[in-house]
Amino acid sequence: MKILIDADACPVVSIVEHMVEKYGIPVILLCDTNHVLQSEFSEVKVIGAGAD
């Protein structure tokens, strides 16, 4: 199981990361180049900004 999050404007990223640490479930945070994130617990993938 993996959790994928569209993390650009997601208000629950910190809650999910807490669960990741507690239960060991891999998480991938997806963000565009306008909202580059960093995380110690999740893999962050940066996707080019543009139309969906």
CSV table of N, CA and C in Angstrom, one decimal:
chain,number,residue,atom,x,y,z
A,1,MET,N,0.8,-1.2,0.0
A,1,MET,CA,0.0,0.0,0.0
A,1,MET,C,0.9,1.2,0.0
A,2,LYS,N,0.5,2.2,-0.8
A,2,LYS,CA,1.1,3.6,-0.8
A,2,LYS,C,0.0,4.6,-0.7
A,3,ILE,N,0.3,5.7,-0.1
A,3,ILE,CA,-0.6,6.9,-0.1
A,3,ILE,C,0.0,7.9,-1.0
A,4,LEU,N,-0.8,8.4,-2.0
A,4,LEU,CA,-0.4,9.4,-2.9
A,4,LEU,C,-1.2,10.7,-2.5
A,5,ILE,N,-0.6,11.8,-2.4
A,5,ILE,CA,-1.3,13.0,-2.0
A,5,ILE,C,-0.9,14.1,-2.9
A,6,ASP,N,-2.0,14.8,-3.5
A,6,ASP,CA,-1.8,16.0,-4.2
A,6,ASP,C,-1.6,17.1,-3.2
A,7,ALA,N,-0.3,17.4,-2.9
A,7,ALA,CA,0.0,18.1,-1.7
A,7,ALA,C,0.1,19.6,-1.9
A,8,ASP,N,-0.2,20.2,-3.1
A,8,ASP,CA,0.0,21.6,-3.3
A,8,ASP,C,-0.8,22.4,-2.3
A,9,ALA,N,-2.0,22.0,-2.0
A,9,ALA,CA,-2.9,22.8,-1.1
A,9,ALA,C,-3.6,21.9,-0.1
A,10,CYS,N,-3.0,20.8,0.2
A,10,CYS,CA,-3.6,19.8,1.1
A,10,CYS,C,-3.4,20.2,2.5
A,11,PRO,N,-4.5,20.4,3.3
A,11,PRO,CA,-4.3,20.8,4.7
A,11,PRO,C,-4.0,19.7,5.7
A,12,VAL,N,-3.9,18.4,5.2
A,12,VAL,CA,-3.7,17.3,6.2
A,12,VAL,C,-2.4,16.6,6.0
A,13,VAL,N,-1.4,17.2,5.2
A,13,VAL,CA,-0.1,16.6,5.0
A,13,VAL,C,0.6,16.2,6.3
A,14,SER,N,0.6,17.1,7.3
A,14,SER,CA,1.2,16.9,8.6
A,14,SER,C,0.6,15.7,9.3
A,15,ILE,N,-0.7,15.6,9.2
A,15,ILE,CA,-1.5,14.5,9.9
A,15,ILE,C,-1.1,13.2,9.2
A,16,VAL,N,-1.1,13.2,7.9
A,16,VAL,CA,-0.7,12.0,7.2
A,16,VAL,C,0.7,11.6,7.5
A,17,GLU,N,1.6,12.5,7.5
A,17,GLU,CA,3.0,12.2,7.8
A,17,GLU,C,3.1,11.6,9.2
A,18,HIS,N,2.4,12.1,10.2
A,18,HIS,CA,2.4,11.5,11.5
A,18,HIS,C,2.0,10.0,11.4
A,19,MET,N,0.9,9.7,10.7
A,19,MET,CA,0.5,8.3,10.5
A,19,MET,C,1.6,7.5,9.8
A,20,VAL,N,2.2,8.0,8.8
A,20,VAL,CA,3.3,7.4,8.1
A,20,VAL,C,4.4,6.9,9.1
A,21,GLU,N,4.8,7.8,9.9
A,21,GLU,CA,5.8,7.5,10.9
A,21,GLU,C,5.3,6.5,11.9
A,22,LYS,N,4.1,6.5,12.3
A,22,LYS,CA,3.6,5.6,13.3
A,22,LYS,C,3.4,4.2,12.7
A,23,TYR,N,2.8,4.1,11.5
A,23,TYR,CA,2.5,2.8,10.9
A,23,TYR,C,3.4,2.3,9.8
A,24,GLY,N,4.3,3.2,9.3
A,24,GLY,CA,5.3,2.7,8.3
A,24,GLY,C,4.7,2.6,6.9
A,25,ILE,N,3.7,3.3,6.6
A,25,ILE,CA,3.1,3.3,5.3
A,25,ILE,C,3.8,4.3,4.4
A,26,PRO,N,4.3,3.9,3.2
A,26,PRO,CA,5.0,4.8,2.3
A,26,PRO,C,4.0,5.9,1.8
A,27,VAL,N,4.5,7.1,1.7
A,27,VAL,CA,3.7,8.2,1.2
A,27,VAL,C,4.5,9.0,0.1
A,28,ILE,N,3.8,9.3,-0.9
A,28,ILE,CA,4.4,10.2,-2.0
A,28,ILE,C,3.6,11.5,-2.1
A,29,LEU,N,4.3,12.6,-1.9
A,29,LEU,CA,3.7,13.9,-2.0
A,29,LEU,C,3.9,14.4,-3.4
A,30,LEU,N,2.9,14.8,-4.1
A,30,LEU,CA,3.0,15.3,-5.4
A,30,LEU,C,2.7,16.8,-5.4
A,31,CYS,N,3.7,17.6,-5.9
A,31,CYS,CA,3.5,19.0,-6.0
A,31,CYS,C,4.1,19.6,-7.3
A,32,ASP,N,3.6,20.8,-7.6
A,32,ASP,CA,4.2,21.4,-8.8
A,32,ASP,C,5.3,22.3,-8.5
A,33,THR,N,5.9,22.9,-9.5
A,33,THR,CA,7.1,23.7,-9.3
A,33,THR,C,6.8,25.0,-8.5
A,34,ASN,N,5.6,25.4,-8.4
A,34,ASN,CA,5.2,26.6,-7.6
A,34,ASN,C,5.1,26.3,-6.1
A,35,HIS,N,5.0,25.0,-5.7
A,35,HIS,CA,4.8,24.6,-4.3
A,35,HIS,C,5.8,23.5,-3.9
A,36,VAL,N,7.1,23.8,-4.1
A,36,VAL,CA,8.0,22.7,-3.8
A,36,VAL,C,8.1,22.5,-2.3
A,37,LEU,N,7.9,21.2,-1.9
A,37,LEU,CA,7.8,20.8,-0.5
A,37,LEU,C,9.1,20.0,-0.2
A,38,GLN,N,9.4,19.9,1.1
A,38,GLN,CA,10.4,19.0,1.6
A,38,GLN,C,9.8,18.2,2.8
A,39,SER,N,10.2,17.0,2.9
A,39,SER,CA,9.7,16.1,4.0
A,39,SER,C,10.8,15.1,4.4
A,40,GLU,N,10.8,14.8,5.7
A,40,GLU,CA,11.7,13.8,6.2
A,40,GLU,C,11.1,12.4,6.1
A,41,PHE,N,9.8,12.4,6.0
A,41,PHE,CA,9.0,11.1,6.1
A,41,PHE,C,8.5,10.6,4.8
A,42,SER,N,8.3,11.5,3.9
A,42,SER,CA,7.6,11.2,2.6
A,42,SER,C,8.5,11.4,1.4
A,43,GLU,N,8.3,10.7,0.4
A,43,GLU,CA,8.9,11.0,-0.9
A,43,GLU,C,8.2,12.1,-1.6
A,44,VAL,N,8.9,13.1,-2.1
A,44,VAL,CA,8.3,14.3,-2.7
A,44,VAL,C,8.7,14.2,-4.2
A,45,LYS,N,7.6,14.3,-5.0
A,45,LYS,CA,7.8,14.3,-6.5
A,45,LYS,C,7.3,15.6,-7.0
A,46,VAL,N,8.2,16.4,-7.7
A,46,VAL,CA,7.8,17.7,-8.2
A,46,VAL,C,7.5,17.5,-9.7
A,47,ILE,N,6.3,17.9,-10.0
A,47,ILE,CA,5.7,17.9,-11.4
A,47,ILE,C,5.7,19.3,-12.0
A,48,GLY,N,6.0,19.4,-13.2
A,48,GLY,CA,6.1,20.7,-13.9
A,48,GLY,C,4.7,21.4,-13.8
A,49,ALA,N,4.7,22.7,-13.5
A,49,ALA,CA,3.5,23.5,-13.5
A,49,ALA,C,2.9,23.6,-14.9
A,50,GLY,N,1.6,23.7,-14.9
A,50,GLY,CA,0.9,23.9,-16.2
A,50,GLY,C,-0.5,23.5,-16.1
A,51,ALA,N,-1.2,23.5,-17.3
A,51,ALA,CA,-2.6,23.1,-17.3
A,51,ALA,C,-2.7,21.6,-17.0
A,52,ASP,N,-3.8,21.2,-16.4
A,52,ASP,CA,-4.0,19.8,-16.0
A,52,ASP,C,-4.2,18.9,-17.2
